[in-house]
PDB file of C-alpha atoms in Angstrom:
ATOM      1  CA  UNK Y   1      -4.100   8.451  27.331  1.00  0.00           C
ATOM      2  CA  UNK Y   2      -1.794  10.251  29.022  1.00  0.00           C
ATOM      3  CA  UNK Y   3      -0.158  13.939  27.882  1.00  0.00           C
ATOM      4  CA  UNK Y   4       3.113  12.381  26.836  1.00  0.00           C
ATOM      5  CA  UNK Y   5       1.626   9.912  24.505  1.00  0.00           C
ATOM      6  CA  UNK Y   6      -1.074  12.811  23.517  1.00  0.00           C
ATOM      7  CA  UNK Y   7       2.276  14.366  22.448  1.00  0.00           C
ATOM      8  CA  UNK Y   8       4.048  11.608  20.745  1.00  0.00           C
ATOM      9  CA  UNK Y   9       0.355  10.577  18.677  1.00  0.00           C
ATOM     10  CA  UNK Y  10       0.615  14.579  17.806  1.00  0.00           C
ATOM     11  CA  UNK Y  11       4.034  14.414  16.664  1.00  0.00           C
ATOM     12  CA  UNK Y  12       3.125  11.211  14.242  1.00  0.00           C
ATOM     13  CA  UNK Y  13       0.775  13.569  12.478  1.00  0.00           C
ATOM     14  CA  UNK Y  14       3.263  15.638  12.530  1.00  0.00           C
ATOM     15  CA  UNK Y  15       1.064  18.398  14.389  1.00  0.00           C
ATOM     16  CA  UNK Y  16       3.887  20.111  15.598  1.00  0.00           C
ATOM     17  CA  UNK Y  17       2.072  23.139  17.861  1.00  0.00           C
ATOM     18  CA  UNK Y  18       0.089  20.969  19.457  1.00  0.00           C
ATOM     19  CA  UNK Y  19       3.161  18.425  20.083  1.00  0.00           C
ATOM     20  CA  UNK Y  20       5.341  21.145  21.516  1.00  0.00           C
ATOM     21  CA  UNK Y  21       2.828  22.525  23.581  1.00  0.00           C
ATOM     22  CA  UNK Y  22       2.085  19.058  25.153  1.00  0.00           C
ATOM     23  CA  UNK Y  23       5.787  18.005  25.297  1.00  0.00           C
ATOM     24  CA  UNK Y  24       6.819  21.592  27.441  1.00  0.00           C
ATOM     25  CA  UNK Y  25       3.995  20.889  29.908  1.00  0.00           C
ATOM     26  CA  UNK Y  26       4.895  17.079  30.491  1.00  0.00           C
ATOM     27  CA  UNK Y  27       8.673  18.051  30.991  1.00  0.00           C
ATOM     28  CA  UNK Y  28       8.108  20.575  33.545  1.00  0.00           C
ATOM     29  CA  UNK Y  29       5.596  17.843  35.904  1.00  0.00           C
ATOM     30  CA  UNK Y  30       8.281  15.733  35.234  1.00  0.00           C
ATOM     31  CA  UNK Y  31      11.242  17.647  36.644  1.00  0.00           C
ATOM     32  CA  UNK Y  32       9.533  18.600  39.647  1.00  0.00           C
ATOM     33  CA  UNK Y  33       8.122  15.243  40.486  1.00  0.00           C
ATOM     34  CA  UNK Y  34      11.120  12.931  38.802  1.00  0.00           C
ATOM     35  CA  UNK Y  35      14.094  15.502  38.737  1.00  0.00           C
ATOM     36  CA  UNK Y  36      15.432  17.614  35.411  1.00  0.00           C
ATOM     37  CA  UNK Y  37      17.685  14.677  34.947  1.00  0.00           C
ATOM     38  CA  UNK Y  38      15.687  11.688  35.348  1.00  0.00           C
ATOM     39  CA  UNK Y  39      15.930   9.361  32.240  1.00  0.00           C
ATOM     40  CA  UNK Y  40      11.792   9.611  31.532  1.00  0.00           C
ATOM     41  CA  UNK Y  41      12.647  13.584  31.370  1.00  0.00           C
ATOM     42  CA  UNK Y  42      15.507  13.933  29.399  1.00  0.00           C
ATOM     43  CA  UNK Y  43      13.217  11.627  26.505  1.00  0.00           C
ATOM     44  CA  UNK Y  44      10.764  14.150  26.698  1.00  0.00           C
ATOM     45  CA  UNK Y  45      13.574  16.465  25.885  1.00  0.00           C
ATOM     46  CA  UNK Y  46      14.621  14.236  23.397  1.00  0.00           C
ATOM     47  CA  UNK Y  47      11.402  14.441  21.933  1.00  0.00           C
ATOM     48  CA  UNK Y  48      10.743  17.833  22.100  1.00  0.00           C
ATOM     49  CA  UNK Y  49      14.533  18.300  19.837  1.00  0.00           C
ATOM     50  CA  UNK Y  50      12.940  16.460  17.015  1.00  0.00           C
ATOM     51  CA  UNK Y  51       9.401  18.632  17.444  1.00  0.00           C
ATOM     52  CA  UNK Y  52      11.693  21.429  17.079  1.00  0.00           C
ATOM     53  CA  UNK Y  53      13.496  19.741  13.636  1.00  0.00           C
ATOM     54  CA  UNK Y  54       9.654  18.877  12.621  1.00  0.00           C
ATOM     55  CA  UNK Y  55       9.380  22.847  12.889  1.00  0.00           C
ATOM     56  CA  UNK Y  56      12.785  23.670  11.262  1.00  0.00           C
ATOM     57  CA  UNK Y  57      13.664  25.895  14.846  1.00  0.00           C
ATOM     58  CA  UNK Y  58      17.017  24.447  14.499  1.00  0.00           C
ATOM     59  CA  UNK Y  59      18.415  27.106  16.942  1.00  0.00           C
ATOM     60  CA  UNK Y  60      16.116  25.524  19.623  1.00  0.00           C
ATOM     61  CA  UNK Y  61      16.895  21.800  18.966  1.00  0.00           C
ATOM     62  CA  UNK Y  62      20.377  22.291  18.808  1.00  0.00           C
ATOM     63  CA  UNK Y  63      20.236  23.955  22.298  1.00  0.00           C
ATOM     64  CA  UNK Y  64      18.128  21.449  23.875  1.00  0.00           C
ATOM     65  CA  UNK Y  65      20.041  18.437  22.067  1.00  0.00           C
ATOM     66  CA  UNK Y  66      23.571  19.990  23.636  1.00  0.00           C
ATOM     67  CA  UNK Y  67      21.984  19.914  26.467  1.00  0.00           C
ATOM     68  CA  UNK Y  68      20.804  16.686  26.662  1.00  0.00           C
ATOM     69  CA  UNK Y  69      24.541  15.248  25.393  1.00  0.00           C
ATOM     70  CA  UNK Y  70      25.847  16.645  28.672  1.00  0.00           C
ATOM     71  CA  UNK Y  71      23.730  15.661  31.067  1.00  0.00           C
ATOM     72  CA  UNK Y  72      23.549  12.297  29.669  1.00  0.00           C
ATOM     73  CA  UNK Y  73      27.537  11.888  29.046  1.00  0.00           C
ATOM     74  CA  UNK Y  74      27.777  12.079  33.082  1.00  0.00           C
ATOM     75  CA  UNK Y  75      26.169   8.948  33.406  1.00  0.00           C
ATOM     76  CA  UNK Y  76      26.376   6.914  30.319  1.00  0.00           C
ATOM     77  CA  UNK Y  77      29.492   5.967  27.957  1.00  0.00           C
ATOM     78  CA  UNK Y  78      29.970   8.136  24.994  1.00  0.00           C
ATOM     79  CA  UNK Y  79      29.171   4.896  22.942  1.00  0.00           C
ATOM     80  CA  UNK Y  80      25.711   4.321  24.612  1.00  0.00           C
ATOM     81  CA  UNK Y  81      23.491   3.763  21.597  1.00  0.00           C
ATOM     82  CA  UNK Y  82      21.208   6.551  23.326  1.00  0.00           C
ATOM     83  CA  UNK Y  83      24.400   8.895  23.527  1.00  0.00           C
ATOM     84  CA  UNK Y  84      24.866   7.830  19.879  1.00  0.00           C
ATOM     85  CA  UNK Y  85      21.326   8.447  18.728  1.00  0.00           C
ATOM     86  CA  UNK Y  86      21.667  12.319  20.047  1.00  0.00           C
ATOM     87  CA  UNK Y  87      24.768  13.294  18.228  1.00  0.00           C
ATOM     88  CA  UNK Y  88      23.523  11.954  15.290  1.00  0.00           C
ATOM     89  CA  UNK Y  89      20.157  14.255  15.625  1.00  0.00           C
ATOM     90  CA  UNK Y  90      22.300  17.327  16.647  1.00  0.00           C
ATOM     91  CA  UNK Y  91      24.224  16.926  13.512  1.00  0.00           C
ATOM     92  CA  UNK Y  92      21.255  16.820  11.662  1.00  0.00           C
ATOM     93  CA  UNK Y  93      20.280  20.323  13.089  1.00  0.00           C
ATOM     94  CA  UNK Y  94      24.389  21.202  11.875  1.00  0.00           C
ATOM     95  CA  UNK Y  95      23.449  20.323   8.640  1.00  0.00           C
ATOM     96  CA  UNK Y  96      20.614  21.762   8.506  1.00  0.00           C
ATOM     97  CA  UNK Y  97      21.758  25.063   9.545  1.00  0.00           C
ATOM     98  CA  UNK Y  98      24.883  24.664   6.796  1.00  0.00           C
ATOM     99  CA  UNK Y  99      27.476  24.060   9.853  1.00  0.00           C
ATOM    100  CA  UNK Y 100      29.257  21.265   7.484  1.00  0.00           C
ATOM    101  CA  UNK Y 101      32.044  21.279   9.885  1.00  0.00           C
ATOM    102  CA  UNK Y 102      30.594  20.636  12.944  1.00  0.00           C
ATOM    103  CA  UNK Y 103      27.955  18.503  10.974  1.00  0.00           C
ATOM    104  CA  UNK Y 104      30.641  16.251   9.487  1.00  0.00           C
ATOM    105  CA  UNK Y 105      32.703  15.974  12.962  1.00  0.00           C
ATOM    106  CA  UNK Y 106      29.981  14.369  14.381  1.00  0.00           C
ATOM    107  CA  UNK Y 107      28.900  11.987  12.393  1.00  0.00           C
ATOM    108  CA  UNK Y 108      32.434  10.399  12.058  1.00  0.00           C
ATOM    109  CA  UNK Y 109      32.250  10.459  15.598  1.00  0.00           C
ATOM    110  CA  UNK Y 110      28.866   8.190  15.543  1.00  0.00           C
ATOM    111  CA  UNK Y 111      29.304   5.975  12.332  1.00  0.00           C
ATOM    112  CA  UNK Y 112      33.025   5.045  13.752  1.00  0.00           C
ATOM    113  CA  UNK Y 113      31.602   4.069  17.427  1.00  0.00           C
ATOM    114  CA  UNK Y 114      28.545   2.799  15.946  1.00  0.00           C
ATOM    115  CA  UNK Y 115      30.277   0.578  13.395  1.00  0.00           C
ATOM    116  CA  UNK Y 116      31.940  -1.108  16.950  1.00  0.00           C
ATOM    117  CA  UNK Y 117      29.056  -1.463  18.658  1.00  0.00           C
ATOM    118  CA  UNK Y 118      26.355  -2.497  16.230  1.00  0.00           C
ATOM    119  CA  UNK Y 119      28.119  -3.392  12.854  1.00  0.00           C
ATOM    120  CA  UNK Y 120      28.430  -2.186   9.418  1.00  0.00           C
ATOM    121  CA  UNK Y 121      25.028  -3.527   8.313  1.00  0.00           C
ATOM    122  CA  UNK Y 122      23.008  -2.672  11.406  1.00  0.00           C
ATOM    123  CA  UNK Y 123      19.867  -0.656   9.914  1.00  0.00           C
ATOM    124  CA  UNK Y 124      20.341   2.567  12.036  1.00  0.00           C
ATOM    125  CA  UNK Y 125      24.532   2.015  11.024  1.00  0.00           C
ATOM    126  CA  UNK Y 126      23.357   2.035   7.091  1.00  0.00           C
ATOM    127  CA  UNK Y 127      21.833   5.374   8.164  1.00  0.00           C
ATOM    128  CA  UNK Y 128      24.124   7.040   9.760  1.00  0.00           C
ATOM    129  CA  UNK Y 129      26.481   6.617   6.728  1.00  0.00           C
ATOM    130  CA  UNK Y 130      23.352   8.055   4.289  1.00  0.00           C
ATOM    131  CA  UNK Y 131      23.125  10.973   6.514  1.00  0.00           C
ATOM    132  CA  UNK Y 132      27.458  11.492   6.588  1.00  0.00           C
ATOM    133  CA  UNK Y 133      27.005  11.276   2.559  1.00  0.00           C
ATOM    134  CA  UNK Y 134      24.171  13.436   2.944  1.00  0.00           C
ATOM    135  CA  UNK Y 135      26.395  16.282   4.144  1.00  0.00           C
ATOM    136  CA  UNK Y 136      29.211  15.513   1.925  1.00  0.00           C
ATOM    137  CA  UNK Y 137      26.948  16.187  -1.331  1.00  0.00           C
ATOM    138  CA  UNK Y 138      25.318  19.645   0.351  1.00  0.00           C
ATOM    139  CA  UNK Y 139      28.849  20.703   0.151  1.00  0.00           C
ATOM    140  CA  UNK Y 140      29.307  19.128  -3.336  1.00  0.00           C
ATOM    141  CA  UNK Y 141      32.125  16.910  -2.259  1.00  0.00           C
ATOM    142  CA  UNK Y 142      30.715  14.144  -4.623  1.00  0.00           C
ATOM    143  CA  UNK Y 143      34.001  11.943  -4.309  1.00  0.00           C
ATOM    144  CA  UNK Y 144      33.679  11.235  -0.861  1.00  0.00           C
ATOM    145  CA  UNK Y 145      29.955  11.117  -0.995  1.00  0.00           C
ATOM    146  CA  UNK Y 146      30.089   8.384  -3.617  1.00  0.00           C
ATOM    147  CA  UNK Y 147      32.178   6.819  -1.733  1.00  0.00           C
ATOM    148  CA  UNK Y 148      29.814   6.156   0.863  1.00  0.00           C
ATOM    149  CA  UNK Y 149      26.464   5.583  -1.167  1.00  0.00           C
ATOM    150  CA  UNK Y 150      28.236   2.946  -2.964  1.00  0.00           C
ATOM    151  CA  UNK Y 151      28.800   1.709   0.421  1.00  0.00           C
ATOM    152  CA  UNK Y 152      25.550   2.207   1.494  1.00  0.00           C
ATOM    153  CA  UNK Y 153      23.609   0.151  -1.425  1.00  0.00           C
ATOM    154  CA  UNK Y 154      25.732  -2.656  -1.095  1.00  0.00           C
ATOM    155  CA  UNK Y 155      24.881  -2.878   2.023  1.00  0.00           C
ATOM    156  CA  UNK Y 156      21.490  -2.991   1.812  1.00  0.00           C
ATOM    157  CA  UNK Y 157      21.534  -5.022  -1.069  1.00  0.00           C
ATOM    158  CA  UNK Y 158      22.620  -7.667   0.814  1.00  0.00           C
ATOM    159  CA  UNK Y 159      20.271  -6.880   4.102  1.00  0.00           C
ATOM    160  CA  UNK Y 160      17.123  -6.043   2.749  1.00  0.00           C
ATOM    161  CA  UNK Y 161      17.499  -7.599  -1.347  1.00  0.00           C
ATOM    162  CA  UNK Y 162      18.068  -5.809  -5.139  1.00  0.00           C
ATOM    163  CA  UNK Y 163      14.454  -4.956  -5.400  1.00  0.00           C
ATOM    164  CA  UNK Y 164      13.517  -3.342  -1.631  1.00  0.00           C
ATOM    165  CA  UNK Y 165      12.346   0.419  -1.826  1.00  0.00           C
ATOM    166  CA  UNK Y 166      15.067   1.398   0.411  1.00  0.00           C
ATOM    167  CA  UNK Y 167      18.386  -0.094  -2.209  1.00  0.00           C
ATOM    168  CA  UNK Y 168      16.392   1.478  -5.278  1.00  0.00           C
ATOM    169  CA  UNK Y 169      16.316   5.020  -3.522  1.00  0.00           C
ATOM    170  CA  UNK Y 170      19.872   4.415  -2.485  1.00  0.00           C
ATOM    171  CA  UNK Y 171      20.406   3.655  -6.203  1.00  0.00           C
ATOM    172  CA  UNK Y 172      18.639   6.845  -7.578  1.00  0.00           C
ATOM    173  CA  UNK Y 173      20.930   8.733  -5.017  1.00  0.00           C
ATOM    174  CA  UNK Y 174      24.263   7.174  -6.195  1.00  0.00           C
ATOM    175  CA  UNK Y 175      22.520   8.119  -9.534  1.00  0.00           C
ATOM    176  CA  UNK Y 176      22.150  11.736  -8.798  1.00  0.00           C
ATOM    177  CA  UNK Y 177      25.686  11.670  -7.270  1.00  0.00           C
ATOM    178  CA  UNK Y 178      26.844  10.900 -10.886  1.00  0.00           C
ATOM    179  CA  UNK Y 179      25.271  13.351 -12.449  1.00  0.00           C
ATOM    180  CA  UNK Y 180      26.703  15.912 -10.564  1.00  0.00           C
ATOM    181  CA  UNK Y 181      29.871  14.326 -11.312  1.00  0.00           C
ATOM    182  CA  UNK Y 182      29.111  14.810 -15.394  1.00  0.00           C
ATOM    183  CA  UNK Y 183      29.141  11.088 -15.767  1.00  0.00           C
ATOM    184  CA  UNK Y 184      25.738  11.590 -17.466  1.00  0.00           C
ATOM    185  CA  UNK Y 185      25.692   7.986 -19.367  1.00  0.00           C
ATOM    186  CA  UNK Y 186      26.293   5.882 -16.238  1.00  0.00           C
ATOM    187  CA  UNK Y 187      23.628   8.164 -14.424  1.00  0.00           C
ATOM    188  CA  UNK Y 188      20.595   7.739 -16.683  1.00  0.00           C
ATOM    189  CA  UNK Y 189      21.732   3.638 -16.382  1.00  0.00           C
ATOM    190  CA  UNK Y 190      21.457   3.655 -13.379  1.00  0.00           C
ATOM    191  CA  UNK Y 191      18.589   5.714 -12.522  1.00  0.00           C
ATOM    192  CA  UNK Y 192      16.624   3.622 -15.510  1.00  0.00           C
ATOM    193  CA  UNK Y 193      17.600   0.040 -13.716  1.00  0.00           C
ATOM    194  CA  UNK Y 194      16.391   1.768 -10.653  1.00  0.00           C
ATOM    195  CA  UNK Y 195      12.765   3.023 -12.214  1.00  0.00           C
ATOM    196  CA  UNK Y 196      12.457  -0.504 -13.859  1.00  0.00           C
ATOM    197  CA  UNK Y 197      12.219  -2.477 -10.573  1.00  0.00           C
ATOM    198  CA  UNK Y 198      10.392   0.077  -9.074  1.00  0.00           C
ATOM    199  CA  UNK Y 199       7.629  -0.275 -11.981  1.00  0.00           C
ATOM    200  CA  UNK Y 200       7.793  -3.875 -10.948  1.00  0.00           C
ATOM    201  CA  UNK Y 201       7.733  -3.748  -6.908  1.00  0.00           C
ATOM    202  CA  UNK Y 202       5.949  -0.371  -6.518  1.00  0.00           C
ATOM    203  CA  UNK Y 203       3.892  -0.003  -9.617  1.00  0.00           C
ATOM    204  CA  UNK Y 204       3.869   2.708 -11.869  1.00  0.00           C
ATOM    205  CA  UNK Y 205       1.283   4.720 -10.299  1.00  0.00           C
ATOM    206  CA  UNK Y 206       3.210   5.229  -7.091  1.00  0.00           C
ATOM    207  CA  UNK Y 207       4.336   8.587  -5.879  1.00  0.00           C
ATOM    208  CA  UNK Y 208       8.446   7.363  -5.513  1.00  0.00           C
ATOM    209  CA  UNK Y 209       8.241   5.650  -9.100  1.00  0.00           C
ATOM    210  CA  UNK Y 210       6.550   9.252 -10.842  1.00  0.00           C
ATOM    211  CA  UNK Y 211       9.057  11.270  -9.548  1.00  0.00           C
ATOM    212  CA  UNK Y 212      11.972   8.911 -10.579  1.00  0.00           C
ATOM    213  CA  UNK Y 213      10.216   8.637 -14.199  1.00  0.00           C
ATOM    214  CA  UNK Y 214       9.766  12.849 -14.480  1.00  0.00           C
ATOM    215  CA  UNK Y 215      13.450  13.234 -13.091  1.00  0.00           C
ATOM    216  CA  UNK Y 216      14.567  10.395 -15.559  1.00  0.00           C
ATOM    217  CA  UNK Y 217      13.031  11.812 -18.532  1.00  0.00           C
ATOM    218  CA  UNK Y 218      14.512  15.585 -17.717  1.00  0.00           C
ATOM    219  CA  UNK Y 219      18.123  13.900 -17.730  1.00  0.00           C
ATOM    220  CA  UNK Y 220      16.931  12.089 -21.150  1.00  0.00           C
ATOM    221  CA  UNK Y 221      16.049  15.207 -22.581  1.00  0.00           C
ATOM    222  CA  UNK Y 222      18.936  17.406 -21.204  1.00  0.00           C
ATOM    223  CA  UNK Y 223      21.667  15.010 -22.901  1.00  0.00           C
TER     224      UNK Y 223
END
């Protein structure tokens, strides 16, 4: 096996020392013997910004993810999906560093280019919309973030079906969004159709339906 796959099995266990450590080594063969911006080192790089997330250095992926963006933008299209797939991870460091702004500006930028290129139901285009509604309700904007969940579940309602793990967390979310909003009766609803199905699909004993059930019951017995 060799160091960059090392890397990338480290990174799946989410080993994140060992991952970087690996990943800086592999980048620096590879830009003397490829170049600094040959395509099989700038995914190292690539790689190396989401160690970085793993490790919440945010000031270090959001460097190395800028970075990347402009080397990449001389040779590809801004709506390259690879292009695409960076700004969307650099405005997850934004967010994550509580740059709204900046966060916000680029993911309009991606789900508006990607809804051209791939479609509204495209799986990675239902997730750049989670993430943009993400941001919206860290800044308590729960109007605009409802907007977009609703969005979001109908979406995969009709992609992946009612019952799929994925709608029923989008549903809990939506839920939550409610809440927030003080529109406690339609919450609990919701959140109870949600729990129900994941009873049936996941079975009660799962981690996802526990915490659904111990959240539910704390809205039950807060109204």
């Amino acid at each position: 096996m060799n160091m960059g796959n090392l890397a990338m099995n480290y990174w799946h266990q989410k080993n994140w020392g060992k991952a970087e450590k690996l990943q800086l080594q592999v980048i620096e063969e590879q830009s003397k013997k490829l170049g600094p911006e040959h395509e099989n080192t700038l995914r190292t790089m690539q790689n190396l910004a989401l160690t970085y997330q793993g490790q919440k250095k945010w000031e270090k992926a959001g460097k190395l993810q800028k970075r990347l963006l402009k080397t990449i933008s001389k040779t590809k299209p801004r709506e390259h999906e690879y292009i695409l797939t960076i700004m969307g991870n650099l405005a997850t460091t934004y967010s994550n560093q509580a740059r709204w702004k900046k966060a916000e500006r680029l993911q309009l930028q991606v789900m508006n280019t990607s809804i051209k290129v791939l479609g509204p139901e495209h799986p990675k285009m239902i997730s750049i919309t989670t993430n943009l509604a993400m941001t919206y309700r860290r800044q308590s904007r729960w109007k605009e973030a409802e907007k977009l969940q609703r969005d979001v579940l109908e979406s995969r309602k009709r992609v992946m079906g009612l019952e799929h793990q994925s709608t029923l967390i989008c549903m809990v979310g939506l839920a939550s969004t409610w809440k927030h909003q003080g529109r406690d009766a339609e919450a609990i609803e919701l959140k109870r159709a949600a729990l129900k199905a994941m009873e049936k699909k996941l079975g009660v004993d799962h981690s996802v339906t526990q915490s659904v059930s111990r959240s539910l019951k704390e809205w039950c017995d807060g109204t």
